[in-house]
XYZ file of C-alpha atoms in Angstrom:
455
model
C 17.195 -0.530 -5.794
C 13.855 0.370 -7.167
C 12.356 0.152 -3.871
C 13.929 3.635 -2.930
C 11.476 5.435 -5.178
C 8.860 4.800 -2.372
C 10.932 5.332 0.781
C 9.660 6.860 3.707
C 12.389 8.332 6.070
C 11.140 8.849 9.515
C 12.549 10.558 12.915
C 11.995 9.828 16.480
C 12.614 12.077 19.383
C 13.050 12.073 23.087
C 9.586 11.480 24.829
C 8.331 11.146 28.241
C 5.587 9.453 30.126
C 4.239 7.037 27.624
C 0.984 5.770 28.971
C -2.098 4.060 27.804
C -3.529 0.622 26.888
C -3.099 -1.034 23.605
C -3.618 -4.162 21.766
C -0.840 -5.172 19.263
C -1.739 -7.030 15.946
C -2.209 -10.631 15.829
C 1.118 -12.956 15.881
C 2.548 -13.047 12.310
C 3.730 -16.835 12.715
C 0.137 -18.011 13.763
C -1.540 -15.745 11.207
C 0.520 -17.265 8.220
C -0.486 -20.927 9.531
C -4.012 -20.042 9.982
C -4.436 -18.866 6.379
C -2.667 -22.044 5.090
C -4.296 -24.650 7.229
C -7.773 -22.870 6.724
C -7.116 -22.969 3.091
C -6.124 -26.840 3.101
C -8.844 -27.936 5.477
C -12.149 -29.428 4.342
C -14.925 -27.007 5.176
C -15.196 -23.482 6.805
C -12.553 -21.813 9.103
C -13.291 -18.483 10.817
C -10.230 -16.262 12.006
C -10.237 -13.181 13.975
C -7.395 -11.066 15.150
C -5.672 -12.054 12.196
C -2.421 -9.831 11.380
C -3.434 -7.821 8.117
C 0.299 -7.109 7.010
C 1.554 -7.517 3.537
C 3.398 -11.018 4.346
C 0.301 -12.585 5.704
C -2.069 -11.301 2.880
C 0.569 -12.664 0.405
C 0.312 -16.021 1.949
C -3.696 -15.619 1.693
C -3.253 -14.950 -1.792
C -1.078 -17.927 -2.731
C -3.828 -20.257 -0.857
C -6.431 -18.376 -3.094
C -4.606 -19.085 -6.192
C -4.609 -23.055 -5.138
C -8.212 -23.074 -4.755
C -9.018 -21.902 -1.311
C -11.928 -19.362 -0.873
C -11.102 -16.329 1.269
C -13.395 -13.571 2.224
C -13.481 -10.835 4.835
C -16.777 -10.083 6.448
C -16.533 -7.296 9.164
C -13.604 -8.226 11.351
C -13.706 -11.903 10.496
C -12.062 -13.833 7.790
C -14.130 -16.769 6.388
C -12.133 -19.297 4.389
C -13.468 -22.505 2.869
C -10.696 -24.965 2.170
C -9.920 -27.285 -0.689
C -9.231 -30.364 1.638
C -5.972 -32.022 2.180
C -4.202 -33.390 -0.869
C -6.657 -31.333 -2.828
C -4.722 -28.278 -3.717
C -5.053 -26.830 -7.344
C -1.738 -26.033 -9.405
C -1.408 -22.003 -9.425
C -1.794 -20.647 -12.864
C 0.763 -18.142 -12.262
C 4.028 -17.598 -10.107
C 3.351 -17.241 -6.207
C 4.522 -13.853 -5.327
C 5.430 -13.590 -1.485
C 6.871 -10.214 -1.424
C 9.054 -9.820 1.698
C 7.440 -13.002 3.436
C 10.121 -15.550 4.285
C 7.784 -17.674 6.621
C 5.005 -17.626 3.950
C 7.254 -18.652 1.026
C 9.130 -21.150 2.864
C 6.121 -22.949 4.609
C 4.261 -22.786 1.337
C 7.092 -24.380 -0.482
C 6.847 -27.603 1.933
C 2.933 -27.586 1.634
C 2.821 -27.503 -2.098
C 6.202 -28.877 -3.306
C 5.266 -32.401 -3.095
C 2.144 -31.982 -5.190
C 2.461 -33.608 -8.785
C 2.036 -30.300 -10.347
C 4.504 -27.250 -11.015
C 4.609 -24.210 -8.699
C 6.788 -21.192 -8.927
C 7.828 -18.892 -6.096
C 8.976 -15.118 -6.463
C 9.489 -12.383 -3.959
C 10.888 -8.890 -3.712
C 14.587 -7.857 -3.873
C 14.958 -8.686 -0.023
C 13.337 -12.150 -0.014
C 15.385 -12.731 -3.442
C 18.389 -12.600 -1.282
C 17.626 -15.095 1.467
C 18.919 -18.868 1.103
C 16.100 -21.422 0.542
C 18.321 -24.387 0.445
C 17.365 -25.503 4.021
C 13.750 -25.785 2.780
C 14.655 -27.339 -0.582
C 17.082 -30.220 0.753
C 14.494 -32.134 2.546
C 11.966 -31.674 -0.234
C 14.616 -33.080 -2.574
C 14.807 -36.179 -0.376
C 10.943 -36.453 -0.491
C 11.420 -36.581 -4.433
C 10.339 -33.147 -5.349
C 12.374 -31.803 -8.636
C 13.705 -28.186 -7.846
C 14.948 -25.508 -10.292
C 16.234 -22.531 -8.372
C 18.528 -19.537 -8.969
C 21.984 -19.620 -7.826
C 22.727 -20.395 -4.219
C 19.032 -22.019 -3.916
C 17.529 -18.513 -3.966
C 14.306 -17.450 -5.633
C 12.864 -17.758 -8.087
C 12.288 -21.431 -7.334
C 10.173 -23.757 -9.303
C 9.139 -26.995 -7.760
C 7.543 -30.232 -9.215
C 6.721 -32.942 -6.849
C 6.605 -36.692 -7.698
C 3.463 -38.959 -8.456
C 3.912 -40.100 -4.746
C 6.183 -38.218 -2.154
C 8.184 -40.322 0.165
C 7.862 -39.800 3.795
C 11.103 -39.124 5.255
C 12.833 -38.945 8.612
C 14.531 -35.563 8.959
C 16.976 -34.249 11.693
C 16.913 -30.497 11.407
C 20.245 -29.333 11.163
C 19.924 -25.802 12.511
C 17.352 -24.319 15.138
C 14.572 -23.275 12.509
C 10.709 -23.445 12.943
C 10.501 -22.750 9.199
C 12.498 -25.758 8.210
C 10.547 -28.155 10.785
C 7.359 -26.749 9.744
C 8.044 -27.073 5.908
C 8.773 -30.812 6.230
C 5.802 -31.517 8.534
C 3.598 -29.706 5.882
C 5.014 -31.648 2.811
C 4.388 -34.794 5.076
C 0.560 -33.918 5.074
C 0.324 -35.109 1.281
C 3.054 -38.058 1.530
C 1.628 -41.586 2.598
C 2.949 -42.990 5.813
C 4.795 -41.214 8.670
C 6.910 -38.039 8.165
C 9.221 -37.660 11.200
C 11.096 -34.538 12.216
C 13.821 -34.668 14.795
C 14.512 -31.401 16.331
C 17.736 -31.199 18.620
C 16.681 -27.653 19.938
C 13.194 -26.788 20.500
C 11.741 -23.659 18.266
C 8.374 -22.108 18.220
C 5.861 -25.148 18.202
C 2.821 -23.298 16.582
C 2.712 -25.522 13.451
C 2.345 -28.739 15.646
C -0.096 -27.110 17.879
C -2.356 -25.854 15.094
C -1.977 -29.034 12.908
C -3.393 -30.922 15.901
C -5.962 -28.348 16.368
C -7.088 -28.964 12.619
C -7.301 -32.773 13.218
C -4.023 -33.919 11.976
C -2.634 -37.309 13.496
C 0.528 -35.839 15.263
C 2.844 -36.951 18.180
C 5.446 -35.082 19.804
C 8.053 -36.881 22.219
C 10.943 -35.190 24.005
C 13.934 -37.200 25.379
C 15.835 -36.597 28.509
C 18.334 -34.115 26.410
C 15.380 -32.044 25.224
C 15.462 -33.633 21.672
C 12.102 -33.611 20.193
C 10.712 -36.071 17.792
C 7.387 -35.225 15.898
C 5.456 -37.867 13.739
C 2.895 -37.082 11.382
C 0.530 -39.515 9.847
C 0.177 -38.269 6.097
C -2.912 -38.024 3.925
C -5.280 -37.272 6.950
C -8.342 -35.215 7.028
C -8.072 -31.638 8.435
C -11.326 -29.944 9.360
C -12.289 -25.948 9.502
C -11.701 -24.439 12.988
C -12.454 -20.940 14.661
C -9.227 -19.323 15.514
C -8.673 -15.918 17.551
C -4.983 -15.057 16.661
C -3.172 -13.882 20.008
C -0.970 -10.586 19.840
C 2.488 -10.898 18.280
C 5.287 -11.034 20.883
C 7.750 -9.569 18.333
C 5.488 -6.519 17.544
C 4.923 -6.321 21.467
C 8.736 -6.100 21.845
C 8.588 -2.467 20.365
C 6.315 -0.664 22.765
C 7.283 -2.864 25.724
C 11.000 -1.789 25.079
C 9.952 1.923 24.615
C 8.276 1.808 27.965
C 10.932 0.381 29.848
C 13.692 3.145 28.541
C 11.406 6.382 28.284
C 11.302 8.132 31.688
C 7.881 7.998 33.600
C 6.197 5.294 31.264
C 3.350 3.106 32.425
C 1.618 0.839 29.691
C -0.620 -1.935 29.462
C -0.443 -4.292 26.310
C -3.500 -6.566 26.108
C -3.718 -10.280 24.787
C 0.088 -11.110 24.031
C 0.956 -14.500 22.936
C 3.062 -16.111 25.975
C 4.010 -19.409 24.265
C 7.222 -20.349 26.085
C 8.884 -20.691 22.785
C 8.395 -17.002 22.219
C 9.062 -15.451 25.362
C 12.818 -15.051 25.498
C 12.970 -11.240 25.236
C 10.635 -10.817 28.349
C 12.632 -13.365 30.325
C 15.868 -11.336 29.264
C 14.220 -8.132 30.075
C 13.107 -9.453 33.698
C 16.711 -10.504 34.390
C 17.943 -6.910 33.448
C 15.467 -5.648 35.924
C 12.451 -4.654 33.716
C 9.373 -3.742 35.653
C 6.866 -6.044 33.688
C 3.586 -7.465 35.475
C 2.292 -10.557 33.597
C -1.454 -10.184 34.281
C -4.644 -12.482 33.365
C -2.585 -15.493 32.355
C -4.925 -17.909 30.195
C -5.427 -20.160 27.320
C -6.701 -19.072 23.698
C -6.916 -21.633 21.008
C -4.328 -23.836 22.668
C -1.840 -21.280 23.178
C -0.912 -19.216 26.311
C -1.880 -15.712 26.420
C -1.576 -12.857 28.953
C -1.671 -8.954 29.423
C 1.567 -7.072 30.144
C 1.890 -4.094 32.256
C 4.981 -2.378 31.627
C 6.741 0.530 33.633
C 10.103 2.574 33.057
C 12.929 0.709 34.587
C 16.406 1.040 35.477
C 18.050 -1.818 33.437
C 21.219 -3.803 34.105
C 23.487 -5.489 31.306
C 23.159 -9.282 31.285
C 24.655 -12.103 29.287
C 22.069 -13.628 26.903
C 22.914 -17.381 26.552
C 23.275 -18.984 23.081
C 20.408 -21.350 23.784
C 18.037 -18.783 24.390
C 18.355 -17.478 20.774
C 15.530 -19.625 19.088
C 12.846 -18.103 21.437
C 13.914 -14.522 20.621
C 15.744 -14.490 17.380
C 13.529 -11.700 16.005
C 13.982 -9.642 19.205
C 17.614 -8.842 19.275
C 17.532 -5.611 17.454
C 15.066 -4.110 19.852
C 16.961 -5.981 22.828
C 20.165 -4.169 21.638
C 18.245 -0.788 21.855
C 17.204 -1.815 25.563
C 20.931 -2.583 26.499
C 22.220 0.752 24.955
C 20.373 2.379 27.870
C 21.333 -0.175 30.471
C 23.960 0.111 33.292
C 27.079 -2.002 32.269
C 27.520 -4.601 29.373
C 25.186 -6.848 27.728
C 26.638 -9.778 25.852
C 24.205 -11.496 23.308
C 25.736 -14.864 21.944
C 24.725 -17.513 19.181
C 23.454 -14.837 16.784
C 24.458 -16.477 13.452
C 20.805 -17.054 12.548
C 20.764 -13.136 12.547
C 23.029 -13.097 9.338
C 20.219 -14.710 7.024
C 17.105 -12.595 7.835
C 15.475 -9.872 6.017
C 18.908 -8.135 6.123
C 22.303 -9.326 7.836
C 20.554 -8.030 11.025
C 23.697 -8.469 13.037
C 25.797 -5.936 11.143
C 22.734 -3.770 10.504
C 22.124 -3.537 14.320
C 25.809 -2.822 15.019
C 26.072 -0.126 12.307
C 23.149 1.687 13.474
C 24.103 1.498 17.173
C 27.594 2.881 16.150
C 26.066 5.653 14.120
C 23.771 6.747 17.176
C 26.871 6.865 19.656
C 26.336 3.636 21.096
C 29.702 1.605 22.188
C 29.193 -1.924 20.711
C 31.279 -4.719 19.520
C 30.112 -7.114 16.607
C 31.693 -10.714 16.674
C 30.949 -13.411 13.988
C 27.846 -14.660 16.052
C 27.759 -12.203 19.065
C 26.934 -8.358 19.990
C 28.357 -6.760 23.021
C 26.495 -3.466 24.006
C 28.033 -1.042 26.614
C 24.903 1.040 27.868
C 24.545 4.543 28.903
C 21.561 4.679 31.034
C 20.843 8.462 30.986
C 20.945 8.280 27.258
C 23.397 11.209 26.934
C 25.045 11.298 23.756
C 23.034 8.751 22.175
C 21.185 9.608 18.991
C 22.592 11.788 16.070
C 22.948 15.316 16.273
C 24.044 15.544 12.612
C 20.797 14.102 10.901
C 22.528 11.081 9.429
C 20.135 8.270 9.021
C 20.285 4.583 10.102
C 20.273 2.273 7.021
C 17.324 -0.220 7.548
C 18.293 -2.457 4.507
C 14.476 -3.049 3.768
C 14.076 -4.611 7.195
C 11.143 -3.689 9.345
C 12.507 -4.834 12.624
C 15.579 -2.899 12.238
C 13.299 0.279 11.308
C 11.132 -0.225 14.198
C 14.055 -0.932 16.831
C 15.906 2.398 15.993
C 12.748 4.468 16.151
C 12.205 3.176 19.790
C 15.885 4.108 20.506
C 15.074 7.769 19.360
C 12.245 8.141 22.062
C 15.200 7.842 24.672
C 18.200 9.205 23.400
C 19.395 12.936 23.727
C 19.527 13.349 19.997
C 16.949 12.330 17.552
C 17.216 8.986 15.566
C 16.457 8.878 12.065
C 16.029 6.202 9.576
C 16.202 6.052 6.012
C 12.981 4.127 5.172
C 9.961 3.146 7.135
C 7.703 1.956 4.124
C 8.277 -1.855 4.983
C 7.132 -1.420 8.705
C 3.674 -2.198 6.950
C 4.964 -5.963 6.150
C 4.409 -7.044 9.667
C 3.179 -4.154 11.785
C 0.695 -1.758 9.979
C -0.613 0.220 12.972
C 3.029 0.843 14.377
C 2.928 4.499 14.102
C -0.612 5.029 15.148
C -0.069 2.655 18.501
C 3.174 4.451 19.303
C 1.323 8.066 18.831
C -1.359 6.664 21.114
C 0.944 6.146 23.785
C 2.590 9.490 23.584
C 5.648 8.700 21.387
C 7.210 11.632 19.516
C 7.759 9.940 15.839
C 7.089 11.294 12.416
C 7.028 10.028 8.978
C 8.579 12.621 6.549
C 6.372 13.947 4.079
C 3.088 12.644 6.146
C 0.666 15.017 7.553
C 0.886 15.142 11.313
C -2.332 13.701 12.941
C-alpha cells in the first residue's frame, strides 16, 4: 500500500492523573452536512465550530467544484450557496479521500442531476461498498457505472426528471437514509424514507432548519416515516457545530481508566441517537456528570465531567448499536479494564467500516494481552481492572488498517496498561481528529509519534 511510505507509528505509555478542561472538535456528521446544505442553499451561511479534518474539507471541496463559494475568515466559514436544484456539473472527479459519509451523502445529493459526476477516494474508501446508496438512486432513474461490487470509482448520471420514491431502508444506516432524502431535494413530489430502526437524525433536523418541507412520524413500533417535499427552497443559516461525541469518546474513556483522573469536556453533542456509549459506560459504573444541558441549533449539548472509575462488565444490547457504532473500538478498550465480562452484540455493521473494525479490534486486543472472543457479529471481552499484563512488552505494533478509530482506541489503551501500546500508523487520525495528540498531551497523557519532536 503506497500509504505506508508516510506512516507515523506512535506509542502510548501508562499515565496518571489526567486533568484539565478541553473542547473536542466539531461533530463530523454535522460538519459534513453543514458544508453540503450551505453549498446548496440560497444566500449566505456562516459556520463556527466546524471540524476541519480532511474528510470534512473534502466535502467542502466537492461543493466548491459544483458551484458553491466557500471561504474562511478568522474562525468562521462563510459559504454562498447555489440554490436548491442549481448545482453545476463538476469538471473533474470528486475526490473524497477517506470520507465515507461525505462520498455517500454527496452521491445522493448530486446523483439525480441530469449531468455526469464521478466519485473517487483513497485505498480504504475504494474498498467500501456503495451499493446500499446506489440501489435507491437506480430506482430514482440514475444511471450508475461502478467498479466490481458497486465500489469506487463510481460515475452517476441522473435522468431529466428524477422519480420520487418510497424507500424502506434495509439496514440501520443514517447514510442511506440521508442520501435518499438529499436525492429527493431535486425530485418533484414527495420522497418518503421508512426507517425501521432510528439512526442519527442530523439530516432531518438540519434540512428543516434550512427550510425544507419535511415531516417525521413514528409509529408505536418505533418505525419512522420521513416525507420530504422536493424542489423546495433552502435558505442560508448560522450554525455553531457542537463537539463530536465520537471524538469525545477517546479522552472520556482515557479519564475513566487512568487512575486519579478528573477532566471536563465542554460543548459535547448529546443527541439521543449518538449517546449509546455514555449510556453504556454509566451502566458499567462510570463516574460521568452531565452538566449545563442546553440546546444549540436544534441539537442537545452538554458539558461532561469524567473521573476515573471502577468499571464492571455489562451486556450491550443489539438495538443500541446504531447509536454508538463508531464507539465500539474504544468501548472494547474500556471493557479490557472492567471487572468481569462485557458482551457487545449486533456488530455486523463494523465489518464494513474504514476497516473490518470488528476483527481489527479483536486482533489488537489479543496482541495486547486481552482475553477476548470475536463472533460473527459480536465481541466478548474479559477485563483485567488493574491493567496487569496488558500492553505489549515485546514492542509489537497494533495493525490499524488505515482506520483512525482503531489508532486512537489503542493509544488510549496504552495509557492504563502495564506495558506500552504501539500502533503501526497514526497519520490517518488527522481525517477526523487533527488535534488528538495535542489535546491528550494537555490532559497529561504520555503519547508520542515516532520521529516527531517532543513538545
